[in-house]
PDB file of C-alpha atoms in Angstrom:
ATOM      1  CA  UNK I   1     -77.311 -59.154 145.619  1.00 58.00           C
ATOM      2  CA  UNK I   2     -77.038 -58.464 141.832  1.00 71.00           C
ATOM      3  CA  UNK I   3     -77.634 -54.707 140.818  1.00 76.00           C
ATOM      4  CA  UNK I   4     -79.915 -51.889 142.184  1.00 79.00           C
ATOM      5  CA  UNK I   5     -81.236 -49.295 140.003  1.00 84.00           C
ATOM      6  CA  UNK I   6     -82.316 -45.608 140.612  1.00 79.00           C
ATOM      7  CA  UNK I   7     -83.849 -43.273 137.969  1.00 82.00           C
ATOM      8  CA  UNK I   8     -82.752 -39.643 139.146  1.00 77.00           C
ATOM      9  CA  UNK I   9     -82.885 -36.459 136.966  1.00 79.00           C
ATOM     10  CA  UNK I  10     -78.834 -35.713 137.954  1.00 80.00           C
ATOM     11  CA  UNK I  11     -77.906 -39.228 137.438  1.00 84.00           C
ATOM     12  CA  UNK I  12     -74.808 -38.023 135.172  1.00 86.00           C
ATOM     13  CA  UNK I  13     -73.643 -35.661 138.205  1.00 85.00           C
ATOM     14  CA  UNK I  14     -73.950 -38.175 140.273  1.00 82.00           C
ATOM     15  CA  UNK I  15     -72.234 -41.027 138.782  1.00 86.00           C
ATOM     16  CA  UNK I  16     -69.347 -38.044 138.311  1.00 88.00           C
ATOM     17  CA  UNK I  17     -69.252 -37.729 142.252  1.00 85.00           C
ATOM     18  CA  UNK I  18     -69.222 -41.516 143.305  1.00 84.00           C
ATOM     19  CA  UNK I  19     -66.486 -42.457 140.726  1.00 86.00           C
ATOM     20  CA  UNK I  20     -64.830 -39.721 142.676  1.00 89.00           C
ATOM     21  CA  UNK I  21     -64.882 -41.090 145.625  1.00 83.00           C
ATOM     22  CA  UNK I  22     -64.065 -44.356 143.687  1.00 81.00           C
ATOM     23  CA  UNK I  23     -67.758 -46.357 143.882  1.00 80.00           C
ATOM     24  CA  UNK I  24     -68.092 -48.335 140.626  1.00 79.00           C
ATOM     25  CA  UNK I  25     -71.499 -47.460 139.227  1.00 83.00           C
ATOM     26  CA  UNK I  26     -72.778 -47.210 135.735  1.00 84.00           C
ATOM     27  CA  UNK I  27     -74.064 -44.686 134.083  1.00 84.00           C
ATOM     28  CA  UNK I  28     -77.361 -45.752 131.972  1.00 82.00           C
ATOM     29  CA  UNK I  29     -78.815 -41.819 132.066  1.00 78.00           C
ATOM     30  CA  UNK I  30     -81.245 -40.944 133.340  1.00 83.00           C
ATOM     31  CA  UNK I  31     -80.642 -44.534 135.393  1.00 84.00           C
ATOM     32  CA  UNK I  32     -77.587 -45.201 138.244  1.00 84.00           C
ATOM     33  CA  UNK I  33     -76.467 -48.727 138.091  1.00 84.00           C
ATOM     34  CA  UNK I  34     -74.795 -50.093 141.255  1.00 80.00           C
ATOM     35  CA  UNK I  35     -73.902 -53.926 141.868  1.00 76.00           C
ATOM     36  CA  UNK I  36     -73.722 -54.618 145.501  1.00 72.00           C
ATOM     37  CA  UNK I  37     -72.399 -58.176 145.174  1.00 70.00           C
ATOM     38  CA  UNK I  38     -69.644 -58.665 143.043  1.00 67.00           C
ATOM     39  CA  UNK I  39     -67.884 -55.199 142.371  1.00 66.00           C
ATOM     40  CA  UNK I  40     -67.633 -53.354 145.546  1.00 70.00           C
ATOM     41  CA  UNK I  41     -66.836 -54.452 148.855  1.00 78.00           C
ATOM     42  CA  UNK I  42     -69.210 -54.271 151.781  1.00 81.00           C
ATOM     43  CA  UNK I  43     -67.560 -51.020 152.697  1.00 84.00           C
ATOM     44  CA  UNK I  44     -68.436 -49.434 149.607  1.00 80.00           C
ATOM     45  CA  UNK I  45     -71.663 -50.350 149.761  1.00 79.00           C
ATOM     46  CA  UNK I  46     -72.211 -49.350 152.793  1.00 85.00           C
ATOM     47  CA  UNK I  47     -70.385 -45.666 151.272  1.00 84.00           C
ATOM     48  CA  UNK I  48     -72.651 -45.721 148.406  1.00 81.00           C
ATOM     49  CA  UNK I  49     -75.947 -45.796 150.520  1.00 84.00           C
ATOM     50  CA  UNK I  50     -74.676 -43.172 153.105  1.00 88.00           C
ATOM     51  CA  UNK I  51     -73.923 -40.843 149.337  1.00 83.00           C
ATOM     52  CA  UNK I  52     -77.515 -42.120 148.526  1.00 82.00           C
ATOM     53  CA  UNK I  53     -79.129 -39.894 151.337  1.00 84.00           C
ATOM     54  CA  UNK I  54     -76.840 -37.235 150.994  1.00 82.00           C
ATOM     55  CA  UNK I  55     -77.141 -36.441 147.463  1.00 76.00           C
ATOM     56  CA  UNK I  56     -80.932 -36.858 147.770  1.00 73.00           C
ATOM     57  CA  UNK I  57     -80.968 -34.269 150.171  1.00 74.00           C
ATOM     58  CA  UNK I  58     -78.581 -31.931 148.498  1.00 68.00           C
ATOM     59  CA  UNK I  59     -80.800 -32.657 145.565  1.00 65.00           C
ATOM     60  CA  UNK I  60     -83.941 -32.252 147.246  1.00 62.00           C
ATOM     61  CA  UNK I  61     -82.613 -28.733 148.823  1.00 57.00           C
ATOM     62  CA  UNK I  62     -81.638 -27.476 145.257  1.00 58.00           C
ATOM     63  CA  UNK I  63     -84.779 -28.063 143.954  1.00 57.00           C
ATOM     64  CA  UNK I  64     -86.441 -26.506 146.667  1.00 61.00           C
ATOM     65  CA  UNK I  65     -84.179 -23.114 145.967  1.00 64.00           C
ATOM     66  CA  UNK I  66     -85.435 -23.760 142.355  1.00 61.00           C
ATOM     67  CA  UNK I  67     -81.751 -23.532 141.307  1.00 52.00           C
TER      68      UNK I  67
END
């Protein structure tokens, strides 16, 4: 429970692209905020974590291109 924290350079872009997909996280630049016990159902956990791997490896390839 309680919140999880990740530091990530595109934290902004990414807190843009969960709220999209309507996953309550806060944005505390360069720091994602997510609670996993009170605010989001186990279902949207479960979606935030599966957007977890996928933006890190979006992320990951972008850097790679050096774009």
């Amino acid at each position: 429970g309680g919140w999880k924290r990740f530091r990530h350079p595109l934290a902004a872009s990414w807190v843009r692209s969960l709220s999209e997909k309507g996953i309550l996280v806060e944005d505390a630049d360069p720091i994602v905020r997510a609670s996993t016990h009170f605010y989001n159902t186990e279902q949207e956990v479960d979606l935030f974590v599966e957007e977890l791997a996928r933006y890190e490896t979006d992320t990951a390839a972008t850097i790679s291109r050096g774009s």
